[in-house]
Structure formats: C-alpha cells, structure tokens
Amino acid sequence: MRRTNIRETILEASMQYLAQYGCKFSVDDMVKSLEMSKRTFYRYFESKEVLLMALVDLLTDEVQKTMSAIANDETLPTDEKLQSVLTIETNFEKVVSFRRIPELEKYYPAVYRYLLERYELDWSVAEKLLIQGMEEGIYKKQNIELVKNLLQNGMQMLCKGEFLERNQMTYQEGLHQVVQIVLAGIRN
C-alpha cells in the first residue's frame, strides 16, 4: 500500500468504521480493509484509545478553525456570528452521528472525558462575541461565565445517555434549540 500520509488514512478509515460499527469497531478488521499490518497501525497509534483521542483532536481543531473564520467574517453581524460559532457542524458529524457519544462514555470513558475537556477548552471566540453583543446592546448584560455554562451544559446534555434517541432529534437539531433558548433569554 502506497499512501502519502498513513496516519491520515487510518484516521479517515476509523471515522468510517466508527460511523458504521460504533466504538466497538475492530482494529483488526479496519487494518485488514486498508491492506495494512497491525504493526503499521501501532506505529502510528499505540492503542485504539489513542486513535479515538486523535479523532477528538481532529474534531475540536476543526471547530476552532471554523470559529476563527466566522469571528473574522466582517460581513456578518455579531449576533449571527455568535449563533454560527455556537452551532458549527463539523465534517466529523457528517460522517459519525453524535448518537454514538454514549457508547464512547460507556466503553472508552477516558476518551469521553478527553472529549469534554477539549470541548470546554477554548470558548474565547464565543465569549468575545457574547461580550461584543452585550456592548452593542443586542444582549442584556449578564454574567458571561453563567451564560457560557448554560450553553456548555445544554450541549453536553445532548450527548448524555439516550437523550437524542429518546427525543428523536439529531445533535444539530438539539444544538440549535439549546442555543436559541439561551440566546433568546438574554436578547434585548
């Protein structure tokens, strides 16, 4: 097999396997389909858990890059920027349903905790837009930390247990509702 970036090939394949089989996908089956040895796989990822954490990194890096692009878009008003930043749909989501997150929590709790840590890591873009919206009079002056926590907890709730399944909604549908409810509550 001749690939320019074996690590990237493994990551792409793992996304497909995650989408199709969930967290319990077999590394053996995946490397076999890639016509790769397990030894090659383990040269790039010391375990399946490390592979899943690398997927989390891809997801969160994509979100951060998209957030920055939105924040720097001079054609959008502040409230649209904030709404867009808080409801980004990633390429990862287009492949892997967020309904798989409870599996991650059950079978790979360390990866799940890592996902939550990375997710909460950098809210600076959203905070800046929220402050800007308050200064512009779009939103009522509120405690930023409280608003941020309401949003974060609402977003995390969507990934807990069988919430999305029970409510027959996608992550994006739930996300849009959470953001709409919180922002409507502070809008002037």
Short mmCIF file of C-alpha atoms in Angstrom, two decimals:
data_model
loop_
_atom_site.label_atom_id
_atom_site.label_comp_id
_atom_site.label_asym_id
_atom_site.label_seq_id
_atom_site.Cartn_x
_atom_site.Cartn_y
_atom_site.Cartn_z
CA MET A 1 0.00 0.00 0.00
CA ARG A 2 1.43 3.34 -1.01
CA ARG A 3 -0.07 6.27 0.81
CA THR A 4 1.38 9.71 1.26
CA ASN A 5 0.02 10.00 4.78
CA ILE A 6 -0.65 6.69 6.53
CA ARG A 7 -1.75 8.36 9.75
CA GLU A 8 -4.39 10.37 7.89
CA THR A 9 -5.56 7.24 6.06
CA ILE A 10 -6.02 5.43 9.38
CA LEU A 11 -7.94 8.38 10.83
CA GLU A 12 -10.26 8.56 7.82
CA ALA A 13 -10.89 4.82 7.91
CA SER A 14 -11.53 4.89 11.65
CA MET A 15 -14.19 7.57 11.15
CA GLN A 16 -15.93 5.32 8.64
CA TYR A 17 -15.69 2.32 10.97
CA LEU A 18 -16.91 4.39 13.90
CA ALA A 19 -19.90 5.55 11.86
CA GLN A 20 -20.73 2.03 10.73
CA TYR A 21 -19.96 -0.07 13.83
CA GLY A 22 -19.74 2.37 16.71
CA CYS A 23 -16.95 2.38 19.29
CA LYS A 24 -16.68 -1.37 19.27
CA PHE A 25 -15.29 -1.48 15.72
CA SER A 26 -12.42 -3.88 15.26
CA VAL A 27 -8.95 -2.52 14.59
CA ASP A 28 -8.14 -5.91 13.05
CA ASP A 29 -10.95 -5.54 10.51
CA MET A 30 -10.04 -1.95 9.77
CA VAL A 31 -6.34 -2.62 9.11
CA LYS A 32 -7.27 -5.64 7.01
CA SER A 33 -9.54 -3.48 4.84
CA LEU A 34 -6.69 -0.98 4.47
CA GLU A 35 -4.32 -3.81 3.48
CA MET A 36 -2.09 -2.75 6.33
CA SER A 37 -0.44 -4.71 9.09
CA LYS A 38 -1.36 -4.19 12.73
CA ARG A 39 2.27 -3.36 13.28
CA THR A 40 1.93 -0.40 10.91
CA PHE A 41 -1.20 0.72 12.74
CA TYR A 42 0.56 0.56 16.11
CA ARG A 43 3.48 2.54 14.71
CA TYR A 44 1.09 5.50 14.40
CA PHE A 45 -1.31 4.82 17.29
CA GLU A 46 -0.29 2.90 20.39
CA SER A 47 -3.89 1.85 21.06
CA LYS A 48 -7.44 2.21 19.84
CA GLU A 49 -8.00 4.66 22.69
CA VAL A 50 -5.17 6.86 21.38
CA LEU A 51 -6.74 6.65 17.91
CA LEU A 52 -10.10 7.80 19.28
CA MET A 53 -8.39 10.69 21.09
CA ALA A 54 -6.76 11.69 17.80
CA LEU A 55 -10.26 11.80 16.26
CA VAL A 56 -11.35 14.07 19.12
CA ASP A 57 -8.38 16.32 18.33
CA LEU A 58 -9.39 16.46 14.65
CA LEU A 59 -12.93 17.38 15.62
CA THR A 60 -12.00 20.10 18.10
CA ASP A 61 -9.28 21.55 15.85
CA GLU A 62 -11.81 21.83 13.02
CA VAL A 63 -14.26 23.60 15.34
CA GLN A 64 -11.60 26.09 16.48
CA LYS A 65 -10.52 26.84 12.91
CA THR A 66 -14.14 27.36 11.79
CA MET A 67 -14.88 29.55 14.83
CA SER A 68 -11.98 31.84 13.97
CA ALA A 69 -13.09 32.13 10.34
CA ILE A 70 -16.64 33.06 11.42
CA ALA A 71 -15.44 35.57 14.01
CA ASN A 72 -13.24 37.27 11.39
CA ASP A 73 -16.02 37.46 8.77
CA GLU A 74 -16.69 41.20 8.52
CA THR A 75 -19.91 40.65 6.51
CA LEU A 76 -21.76 39.05 9.45
CA PRO A 77 -23.36 40.97 12.32
CA THR A 78 -22.33 39.98 15.84
CA ASP A 79 -25.50 38.03 16.68
CA GLU A 80 -25.20 35.92 13.51
CA LYS A 81 -21.52 35.29 14.23
CA LEU A 82 -22.33 34.08 17.75
CA GLN A 83 -25.20 31.88 16.55
CA SER A 84 -22.93 30.40 13.84
CA VAL A 85 -20.00 29.86 16.20
CA LEU A 86 -22.22 28.01 18.68
CA THR A 87 -23.86 25.77 16.06
CA ILE A 88 -20.93 24.70 13.88
CA GLU A 89 -21.47 21.41 12.09
CA THR A 90 -18.19 19.58 11.60
CA ASN A 91 -17.17 17.16 8.86
CA PHE A 92 -16.86 14.56 11.64
CA GLU A 93 -20.57 15.00 12.47
CA LYS A 94 -21.48 14.49 8.82
CA VAL A 95 -19.87 11.04 9.00
CA VAL A 96 -20.35 9.94 12.61
CA SER A 97 -23.65 10.51 14.39
CA PHE A 98 -23.36 12.18 17.78
CA ARG A 99 -25.78 9.50 18.96
CA ARG A 100 -22.62 7.38 19.25
CA ILE A 101 -21.29 9.55 22.10
CA PRO A 102 -22.99 7.50 24.87
CA GLU A 103 -21.12 4.43 23.53
CA LEU A 104 -17.91 6.35 23.93
CA GLU A 105 -18.79 7.18 27.52
CA LYS A 106 -19.61 3.53 28.23
CA TYR A 107 -16.71 1.75 26.51
CA TYR A 108 -13.98 4.42 26.50
CA PRO A 109 -14.58 6.72 29.50
CA ALA A 110 -11.08 8.24 29.27
CA VAL A 111 -11.74 9.26 25.66
CA TYR A 112 -15.15 10.64 26.65
CA ARG A 113 -13.56 12.75 29.42
CA TYR A 114 -10.92 13.92 26.93
CA LEU A 115 -13.68 14.95 24.51
CA LEU A 116 -15.39 17.00 27.23
CA GLU A 117 -12.08 18.60 28.27
CA ARG A 118 -11.21 19.57 24.69
CA TYR A 119 -14.74 20.79 24.11
CA GLU A 120 -14.61 23.12 27.11
CA LEU A 121 -11.04 24.20 26.45
CA ASP A 122 -11.40 27.29 24.32
CA TRP A 123 -14.58 29.29 24.42
CA SER A 124 -12.69 32.55 23.92
CA VAL A 125 -14.24 33.25 20.50
CA ALA A 126 -17.79 32.70 21.75
CA GLU A 127 -17.09 34.73 24.91
CA LYS A 128 -15.67 37.62 22.86
CA LEU A 129 -18.74 37.64 20.61
CA LEU A 130 -21.07 37.45 23.59
CA ILE A 131 -19.34 40.42 25.25
CA GLN A 132 -19.40 42.31 21.95
CA GLY A 133 -23.13 41.56 21.60
CA MET A 134 -23.75 42.89 25.12
CA GLU A 135 -21.73 46.03 24.39
CA GLU A 136 -23.71 46.57 21.16
CA GLY A 137 -26.98 46.21 23.09
CA ILE A 138 -28.06 43.02 21.28
CA TYR A 139 -27.96 41.04 24.54
CA LYS A 140 -28.67 42.06 28.13
CA LYS A 141 -25.60 42.44 30.33
CA GLN A 142 -25.29 39.04 32.01
CA ASN A 143 -22.63 37.08 33.85
CA ILE A 144 -20.55 35.65 30.97
CA GLU A 145 -19.48 32.58 32.97
CA LEU A 146 -23.12 31.74 33.74
CA VAL A 147 -24.22 32.06 30.09
CA LYS A 148 -21.22 30.01 28.95
CA ASN A 149 -22.02 27.27 31.48
CA LEU A 150 -25.69 27.19 30.46
CA LEU A 151 -24.61 26.67 26.84
CA GLN A 152 -21.94 24.09 27.69
CA ASN A 153 -24.25 22.10 29.96
CA GLY A 154 -27.02 22.17 27.39
CA MET A 155 -24.64 20.93 24.70
CA GLN A 156 -23.27 18.20 26.97
CA MET A 157 -26.80 17.08 27.88
CA LEU A 158 -27.37 16.30 24.21
CA CYS A 159 -24.52 13.78 24.33
CA LYS A 160 -25.54 12.07 27.56
CA GLY A 161 -27.38 8.79 27.69
CA GLU A 162 -30.02 8.30 25.07
CA PHE A 163 -31.29 11.90 25.03
CA LEU A 164 -31.15 12.36 21.25
CA GLU A 165 -32.63 8.91 20.63
CA ARG A 166 -35.49 9.43 23.10
CA ASN A 167 -36.32 12.82 21.66
CA GLN A 168 -35.90 11.70 18.05
CA MET A 169 -33.58 14.50 17.08
CA THR A 170 -30.15 14.92 15.64
CA TYR A 171 -27.35 16.59 17.54
CA GLN A 172 -27.61 19.62 15.25
CA GLU A 173 -31.36 19.97 15.88
CA GLY A 174 -30.82 19.81 19.63
CA LEU A 175 -27.84 22.16 19.44
CA HIS A 176 -29.82 24.78 17.54
CA GLN A 177 -32.62 24.58 20.11
CA VAL A 178 -30.23 24.91 23.09
CA VAL A 179 -28.50 27.93 21.54
CA GLN A 180 -31.81 29.52 20.52
CA ILE A 181 -33.29 29.11 24.02
CA VAL A 182 -30.25 30.52 25.83
CA LEU A 183 -29.68 33.44 23.45
CA ALA A 184 -33.39 34.32 23.34
CA GLY A 185 -33.32 34.51 27.13
CA ILE A 186 -30.64 37.20 27.12
CA ARG A 187 -31.70 39.10 23.97
CA ASN A 188 -32.74 42.76 24.44
#
